[in-house]
Short mmCIF file of C-alpha atoms and ligand atoms in Angstrom, two decimals:
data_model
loop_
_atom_site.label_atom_id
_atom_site.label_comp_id
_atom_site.label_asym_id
_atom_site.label_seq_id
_atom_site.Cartn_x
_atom_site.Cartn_y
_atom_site.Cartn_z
CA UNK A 1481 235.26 68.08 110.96
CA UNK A 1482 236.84 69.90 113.92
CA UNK A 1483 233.88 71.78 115.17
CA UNK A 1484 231.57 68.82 114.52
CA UNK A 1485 228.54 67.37 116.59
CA UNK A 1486 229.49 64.23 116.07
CA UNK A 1487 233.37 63.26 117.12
CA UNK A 1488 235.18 60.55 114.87
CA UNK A 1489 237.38 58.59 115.90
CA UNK A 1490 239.30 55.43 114.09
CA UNK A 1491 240.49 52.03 116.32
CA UNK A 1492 241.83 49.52 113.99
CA UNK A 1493 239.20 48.95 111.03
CA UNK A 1494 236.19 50.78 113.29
CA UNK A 1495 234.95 53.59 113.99
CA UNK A 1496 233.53 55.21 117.10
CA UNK A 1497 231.07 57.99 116.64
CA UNK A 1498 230.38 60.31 119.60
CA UNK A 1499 227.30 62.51 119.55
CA UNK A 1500 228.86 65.97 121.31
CA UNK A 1501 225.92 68.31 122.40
CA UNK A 1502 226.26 67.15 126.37
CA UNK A 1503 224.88 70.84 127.12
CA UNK A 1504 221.78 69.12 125.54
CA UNK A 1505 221.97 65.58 126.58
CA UNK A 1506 222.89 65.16 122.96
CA UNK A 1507 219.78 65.75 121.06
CA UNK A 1508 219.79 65.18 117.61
CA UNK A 1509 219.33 67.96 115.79
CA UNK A 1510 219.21 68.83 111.72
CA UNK A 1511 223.01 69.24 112.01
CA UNK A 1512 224.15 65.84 113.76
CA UNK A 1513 221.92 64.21 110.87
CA UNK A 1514 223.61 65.78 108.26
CA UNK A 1515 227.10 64.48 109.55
CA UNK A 1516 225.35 61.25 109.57
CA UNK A 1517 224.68 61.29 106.61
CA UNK A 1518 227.65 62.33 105.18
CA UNK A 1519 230.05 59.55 106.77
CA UNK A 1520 227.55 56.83 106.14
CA UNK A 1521 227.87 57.86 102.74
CA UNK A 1522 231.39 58.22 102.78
CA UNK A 1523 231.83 54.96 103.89
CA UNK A 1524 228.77 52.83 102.30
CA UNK A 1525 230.49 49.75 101.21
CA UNK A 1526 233.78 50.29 102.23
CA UNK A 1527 234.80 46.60 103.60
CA UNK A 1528 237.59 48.13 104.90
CA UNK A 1529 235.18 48.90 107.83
CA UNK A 1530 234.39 46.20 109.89
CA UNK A 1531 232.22 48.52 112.42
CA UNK A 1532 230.91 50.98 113.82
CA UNK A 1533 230.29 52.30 117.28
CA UNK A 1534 227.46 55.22 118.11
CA UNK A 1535 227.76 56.61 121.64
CA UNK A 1536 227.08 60.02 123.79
CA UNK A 1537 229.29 62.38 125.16
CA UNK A 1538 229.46 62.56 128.67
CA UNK A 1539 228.06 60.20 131.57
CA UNK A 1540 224.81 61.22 131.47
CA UNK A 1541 223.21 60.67 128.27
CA UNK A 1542 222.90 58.66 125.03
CA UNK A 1543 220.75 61.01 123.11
CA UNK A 1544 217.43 62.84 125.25
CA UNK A 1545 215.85 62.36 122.10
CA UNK A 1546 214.89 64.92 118.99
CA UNK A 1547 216.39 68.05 119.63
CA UNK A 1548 212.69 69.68 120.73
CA UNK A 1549 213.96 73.10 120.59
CA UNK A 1550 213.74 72.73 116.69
CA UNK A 1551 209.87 72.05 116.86
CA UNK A 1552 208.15 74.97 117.55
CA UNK A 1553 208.38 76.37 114.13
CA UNK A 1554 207.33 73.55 112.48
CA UNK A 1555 203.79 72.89 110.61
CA UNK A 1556 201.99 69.59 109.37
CA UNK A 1557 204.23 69.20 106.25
CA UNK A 1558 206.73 70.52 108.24
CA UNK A 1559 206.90 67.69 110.99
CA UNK A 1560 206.45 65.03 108.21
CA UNK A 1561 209.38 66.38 106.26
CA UNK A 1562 211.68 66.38 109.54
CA UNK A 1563 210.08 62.86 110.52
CA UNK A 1564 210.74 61.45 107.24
CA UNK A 1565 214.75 62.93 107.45
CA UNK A 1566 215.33 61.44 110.72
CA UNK A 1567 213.84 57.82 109.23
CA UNK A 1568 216.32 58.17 106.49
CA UNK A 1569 219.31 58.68 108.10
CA UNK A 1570 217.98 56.02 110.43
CA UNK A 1571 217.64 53.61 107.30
CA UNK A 1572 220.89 54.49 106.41
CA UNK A 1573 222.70 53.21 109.49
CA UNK A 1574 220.13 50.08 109.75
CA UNK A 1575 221.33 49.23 106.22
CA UNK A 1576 224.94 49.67 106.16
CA UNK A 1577 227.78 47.00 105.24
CA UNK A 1578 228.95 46.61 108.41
CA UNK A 1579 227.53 45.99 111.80
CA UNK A 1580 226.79 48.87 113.95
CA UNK A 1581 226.23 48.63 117.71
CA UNK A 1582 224.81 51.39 120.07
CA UNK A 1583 226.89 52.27 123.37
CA UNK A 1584 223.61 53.54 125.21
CA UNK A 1585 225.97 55.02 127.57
CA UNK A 1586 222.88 57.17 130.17
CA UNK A 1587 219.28 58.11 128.63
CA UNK A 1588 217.82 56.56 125.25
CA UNK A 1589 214.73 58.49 124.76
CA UNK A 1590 212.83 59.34 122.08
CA UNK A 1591 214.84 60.16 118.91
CA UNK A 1592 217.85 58.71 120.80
CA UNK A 1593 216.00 55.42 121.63
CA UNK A 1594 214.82 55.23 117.93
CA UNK A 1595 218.91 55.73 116.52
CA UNK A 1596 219.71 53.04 119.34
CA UNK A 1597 217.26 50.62 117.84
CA UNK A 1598 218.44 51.31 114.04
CA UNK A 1599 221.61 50.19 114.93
CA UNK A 1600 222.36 46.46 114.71
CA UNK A 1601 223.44 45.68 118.16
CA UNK A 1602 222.62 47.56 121.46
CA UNK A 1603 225.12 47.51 124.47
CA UNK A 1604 223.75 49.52 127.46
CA UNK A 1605 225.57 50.95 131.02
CA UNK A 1606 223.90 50.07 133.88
CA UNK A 1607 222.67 53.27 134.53
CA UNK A 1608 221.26 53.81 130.50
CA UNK A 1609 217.66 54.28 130.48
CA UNK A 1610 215.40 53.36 127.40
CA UNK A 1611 211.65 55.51 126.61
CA UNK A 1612 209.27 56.72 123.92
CA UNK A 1613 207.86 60.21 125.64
CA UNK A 1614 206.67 61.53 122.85
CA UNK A 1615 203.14 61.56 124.20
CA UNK A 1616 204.48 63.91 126.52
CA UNK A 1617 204.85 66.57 124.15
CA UNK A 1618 201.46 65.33 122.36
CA UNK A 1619 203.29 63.52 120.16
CA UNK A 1620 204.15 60.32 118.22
CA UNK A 1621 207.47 59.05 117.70
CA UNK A 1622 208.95 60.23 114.37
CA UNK A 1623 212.12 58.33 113.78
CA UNK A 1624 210.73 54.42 113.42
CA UNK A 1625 210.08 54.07 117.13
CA UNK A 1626 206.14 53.09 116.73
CA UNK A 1627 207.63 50.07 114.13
CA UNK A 1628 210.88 49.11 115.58
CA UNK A 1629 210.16 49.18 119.31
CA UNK A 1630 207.20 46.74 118.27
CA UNK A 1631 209.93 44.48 115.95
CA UNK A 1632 212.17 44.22 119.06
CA UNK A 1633 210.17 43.16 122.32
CA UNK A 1634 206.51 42.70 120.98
CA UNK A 1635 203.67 44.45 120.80
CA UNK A 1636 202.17 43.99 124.47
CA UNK A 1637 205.17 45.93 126.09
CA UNK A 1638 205.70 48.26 123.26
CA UNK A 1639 202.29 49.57 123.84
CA UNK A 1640 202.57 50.35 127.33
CA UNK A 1641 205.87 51.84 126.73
CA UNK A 1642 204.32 54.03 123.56
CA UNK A 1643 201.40 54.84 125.64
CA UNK A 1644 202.73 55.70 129.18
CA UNK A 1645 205.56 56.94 128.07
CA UNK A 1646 207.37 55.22 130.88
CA UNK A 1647 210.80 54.89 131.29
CA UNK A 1648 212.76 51.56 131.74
CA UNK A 1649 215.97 50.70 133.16
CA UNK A 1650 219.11 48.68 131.55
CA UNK A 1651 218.12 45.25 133.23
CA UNK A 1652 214.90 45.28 132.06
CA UNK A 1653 215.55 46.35 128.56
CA UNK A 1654 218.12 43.15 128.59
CA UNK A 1655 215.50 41.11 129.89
CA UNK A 1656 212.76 42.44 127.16
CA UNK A 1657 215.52 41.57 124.55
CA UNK A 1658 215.75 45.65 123.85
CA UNK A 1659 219.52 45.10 124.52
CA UNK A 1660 221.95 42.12 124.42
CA UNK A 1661 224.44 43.13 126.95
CA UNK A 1662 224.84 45.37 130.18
CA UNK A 1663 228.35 46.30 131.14
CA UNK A 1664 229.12 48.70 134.24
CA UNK A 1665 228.89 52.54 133.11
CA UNK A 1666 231.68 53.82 131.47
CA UNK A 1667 232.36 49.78 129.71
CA UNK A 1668 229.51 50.34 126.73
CA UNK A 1669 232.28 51.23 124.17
CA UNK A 1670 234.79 48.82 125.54
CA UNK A 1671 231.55 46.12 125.22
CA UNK A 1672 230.83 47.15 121.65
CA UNK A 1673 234.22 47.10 120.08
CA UNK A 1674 234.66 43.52 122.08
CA UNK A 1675 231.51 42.30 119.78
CA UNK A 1676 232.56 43.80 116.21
CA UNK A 1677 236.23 42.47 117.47
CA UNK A 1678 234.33 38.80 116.88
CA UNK A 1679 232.22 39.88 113.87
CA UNK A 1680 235.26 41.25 112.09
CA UNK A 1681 236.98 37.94 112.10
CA UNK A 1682 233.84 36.56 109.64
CA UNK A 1683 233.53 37.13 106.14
CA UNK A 1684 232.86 40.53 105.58
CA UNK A 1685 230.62 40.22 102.15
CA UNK A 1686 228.51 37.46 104.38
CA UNK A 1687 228.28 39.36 107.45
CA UNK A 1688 226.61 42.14 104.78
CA UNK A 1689 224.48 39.80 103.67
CA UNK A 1690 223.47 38.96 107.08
CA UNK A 1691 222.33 42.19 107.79
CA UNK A 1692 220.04 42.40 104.30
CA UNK A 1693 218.13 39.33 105.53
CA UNK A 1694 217.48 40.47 108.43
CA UNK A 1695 216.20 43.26 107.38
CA UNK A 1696 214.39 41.80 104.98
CA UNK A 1697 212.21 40.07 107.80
CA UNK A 1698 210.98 43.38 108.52
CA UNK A 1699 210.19 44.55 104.75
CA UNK A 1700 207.00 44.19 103.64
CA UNK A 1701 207.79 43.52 99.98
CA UNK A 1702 210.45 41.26 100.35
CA UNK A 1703 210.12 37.41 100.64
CA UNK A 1704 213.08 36.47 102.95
CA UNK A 1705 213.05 33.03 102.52
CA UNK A 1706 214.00 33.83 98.52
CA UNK A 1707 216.36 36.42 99.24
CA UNK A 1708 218.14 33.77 101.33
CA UNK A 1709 218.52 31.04 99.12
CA UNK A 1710 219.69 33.88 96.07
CA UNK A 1711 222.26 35.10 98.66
CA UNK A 1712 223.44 31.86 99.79
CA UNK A 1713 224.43 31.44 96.23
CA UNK A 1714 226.09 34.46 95.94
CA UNK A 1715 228.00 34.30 99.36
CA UNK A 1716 228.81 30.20 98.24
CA UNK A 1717 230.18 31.77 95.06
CA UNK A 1718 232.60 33.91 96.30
CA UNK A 1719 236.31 33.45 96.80
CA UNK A 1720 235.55 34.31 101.06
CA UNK A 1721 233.45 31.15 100.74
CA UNK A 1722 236.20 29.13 99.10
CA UNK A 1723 238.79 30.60 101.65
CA UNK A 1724 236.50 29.35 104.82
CA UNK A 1725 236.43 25.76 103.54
CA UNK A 1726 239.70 25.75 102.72
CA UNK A 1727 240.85 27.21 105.95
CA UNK A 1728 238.34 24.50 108.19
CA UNK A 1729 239.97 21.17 105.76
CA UNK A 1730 243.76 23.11 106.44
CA UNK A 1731 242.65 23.45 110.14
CA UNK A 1732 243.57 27.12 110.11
CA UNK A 1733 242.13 30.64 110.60
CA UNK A 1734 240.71 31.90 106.90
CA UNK A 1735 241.80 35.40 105.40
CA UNK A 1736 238.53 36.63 104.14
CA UNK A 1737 239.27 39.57 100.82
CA UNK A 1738 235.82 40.82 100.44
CA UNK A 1739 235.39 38.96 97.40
N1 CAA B 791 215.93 68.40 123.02
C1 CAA B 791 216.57 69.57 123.30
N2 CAA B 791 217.16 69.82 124.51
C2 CAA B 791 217.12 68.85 125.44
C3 CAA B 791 216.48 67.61 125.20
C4 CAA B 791 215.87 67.40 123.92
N3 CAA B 791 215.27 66.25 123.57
N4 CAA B 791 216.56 66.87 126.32
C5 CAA B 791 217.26 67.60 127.22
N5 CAA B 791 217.58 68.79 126.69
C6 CAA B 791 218.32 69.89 127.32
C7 CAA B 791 217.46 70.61 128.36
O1 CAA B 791 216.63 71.57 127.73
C8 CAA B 791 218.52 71.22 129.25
O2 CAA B 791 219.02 72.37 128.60
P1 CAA B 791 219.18 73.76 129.43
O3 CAA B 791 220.19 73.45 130.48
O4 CAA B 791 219.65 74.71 128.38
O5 CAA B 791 217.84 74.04 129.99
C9 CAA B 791 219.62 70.16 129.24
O6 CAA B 791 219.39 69.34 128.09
C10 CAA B 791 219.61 69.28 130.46
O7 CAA B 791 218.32 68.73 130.58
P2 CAA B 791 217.48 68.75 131.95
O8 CAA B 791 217.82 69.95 132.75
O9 CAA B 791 216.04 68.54 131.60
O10 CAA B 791 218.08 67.46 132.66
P3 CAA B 791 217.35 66.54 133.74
O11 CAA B 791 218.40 65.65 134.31
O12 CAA B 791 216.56 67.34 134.68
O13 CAA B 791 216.31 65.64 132.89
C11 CAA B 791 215.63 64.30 131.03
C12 CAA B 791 216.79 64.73 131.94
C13 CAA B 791 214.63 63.47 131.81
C14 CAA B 791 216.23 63.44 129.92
C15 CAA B 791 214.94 65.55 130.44
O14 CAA B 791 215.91 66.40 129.88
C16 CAA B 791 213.94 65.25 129.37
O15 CAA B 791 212.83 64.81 129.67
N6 CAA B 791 214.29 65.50 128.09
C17 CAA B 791 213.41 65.37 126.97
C18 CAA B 791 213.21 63.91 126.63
C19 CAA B 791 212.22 63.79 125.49
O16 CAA B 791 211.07 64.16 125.60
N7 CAA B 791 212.66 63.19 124.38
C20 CAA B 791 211.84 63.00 123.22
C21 CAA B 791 211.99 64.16 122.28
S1 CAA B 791 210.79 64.13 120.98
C22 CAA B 791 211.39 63.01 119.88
O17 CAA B 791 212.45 62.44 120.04
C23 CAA B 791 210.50 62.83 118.69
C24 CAA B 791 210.95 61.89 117.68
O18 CAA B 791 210.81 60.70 117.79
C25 CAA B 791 211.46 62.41 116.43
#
């Protein structure tokens, strides 16, 4: 992938994905999705993984959003189709094995605010700014944005945001709960891998279950409460569970296996 949009790069067990179209503030276009897609494949349910970084190239931006220079050819069905691509990849990163934390390293708008909130875990500079324009461009969001900036800080704010289009800054998208950390510029990456350094320590199949409950809170046709008590069964029954008891009676740090 030498001439890719999106830079890979391995640390340890994690990976740091880099969105490279600065010329464009990083706008996602058809082609960053498709390399998306292809190493979230790649690496669905590898537990080798224990995380995943997404960041922008450059100072300036996360991701400006959709890449709008791809929407003037597009019709009704069109739209949906490209909508309904963008959600899927989206799903794909919200659902993976391992946790995956945004680096909102400069503008999170649109499209780019949307991949920041399908990842697990947002870090943000103190110069990142979060928005929905879409109504700008007589528009609605198309990548989850209308649902997930509504799951994360409530409908009241979300509204505003949706409707005005309005910008805000880091501090206030830690204090709305849109992020859980702001670091100086140029520490979001630094930040992120400090987090999945913790979360990698845990058992990886539980820290995968973790992530399907949660999500589960936010899926209509699932009853968390039941999913919880069939995974806590599943999770108690494996040999990671047997290793952390054993490792808290023998007063030690547990290897966790995956199994
Ligand atoms: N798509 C394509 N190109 C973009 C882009 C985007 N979303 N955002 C910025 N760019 C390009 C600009 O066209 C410009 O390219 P040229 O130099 O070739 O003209 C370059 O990036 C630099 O941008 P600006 O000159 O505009 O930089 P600025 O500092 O003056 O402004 C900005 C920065 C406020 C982020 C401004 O670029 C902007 O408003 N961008 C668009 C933001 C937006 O509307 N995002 C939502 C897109 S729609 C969407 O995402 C729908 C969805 O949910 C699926």
């Amino acid at each position: 992938m030498s001439d890719s949009l999106v830079k890979i790069e391995q640390k340890d067990h994690f990976y740091i994905l880099t969105i490279n179209r600065p010329h464009a503030l990083n706008a996602l276009n058809q082609e960053v999705f498709n390399e998306f897609e292809e190493f979230f494949t790649k690496y669905s349910g590898d537990y080798s993984i224990k995380g995943v970084v997404i960041t922008g190239e450059g100072q300036k931006s996360f991701v400006a959003g959709a890449d709008i220079k791809e929407f003037s050819s597009l019709d009704a069905q069109g739209g949906s189709l490209l909508s309904k691509r963008g959600q899927d990849i989206l799903f794909m990163i919200e659902r993976f094995h391992a946790p995956v934390v945004a680096a909102v390293n400069g503008f999170a708008l649109g499209g780019g605010c949307e991949l920041a909130m399908a990842c697990h875990i947002r870090v943000a500079g103190t110069h990142a700014k979060f928005g929905q324009p879409e109504v700008n461009l007589g528009l609605v969001p198309g990548y989850g944005g209308s649902q997930r900036l509504i799951q994360l800080i409530g409908k009241g704010k979300a509204t505003e945001m949706l409707l005005t289009a309005d910008m805000i800054h880091a501090d206030e998208a830690l204090r709305l709960g849109l992020v859980t950390h702001v670091v100086e510029s140029g520490m979001e990456v630094d930040k992120a891998l400090e987090i999945l350094g913790k979360i990698a320590t845990k058992g990886p199949l539980a820290i995968h279950q973790c992530i399907q409950l949660i999500n589960a809170y936010f899926d209509k046709t699932t009853d968390g409460f039941v999913k919880e008590y069939t995974d806590f069964g599943l999770t108690i029954g494996s040999e990671d569970s047997k290793e952390g008891a054993t490792a808290f009676v023998e007063k030690r740090k547990p290897i966790f296996q995956a199994k």
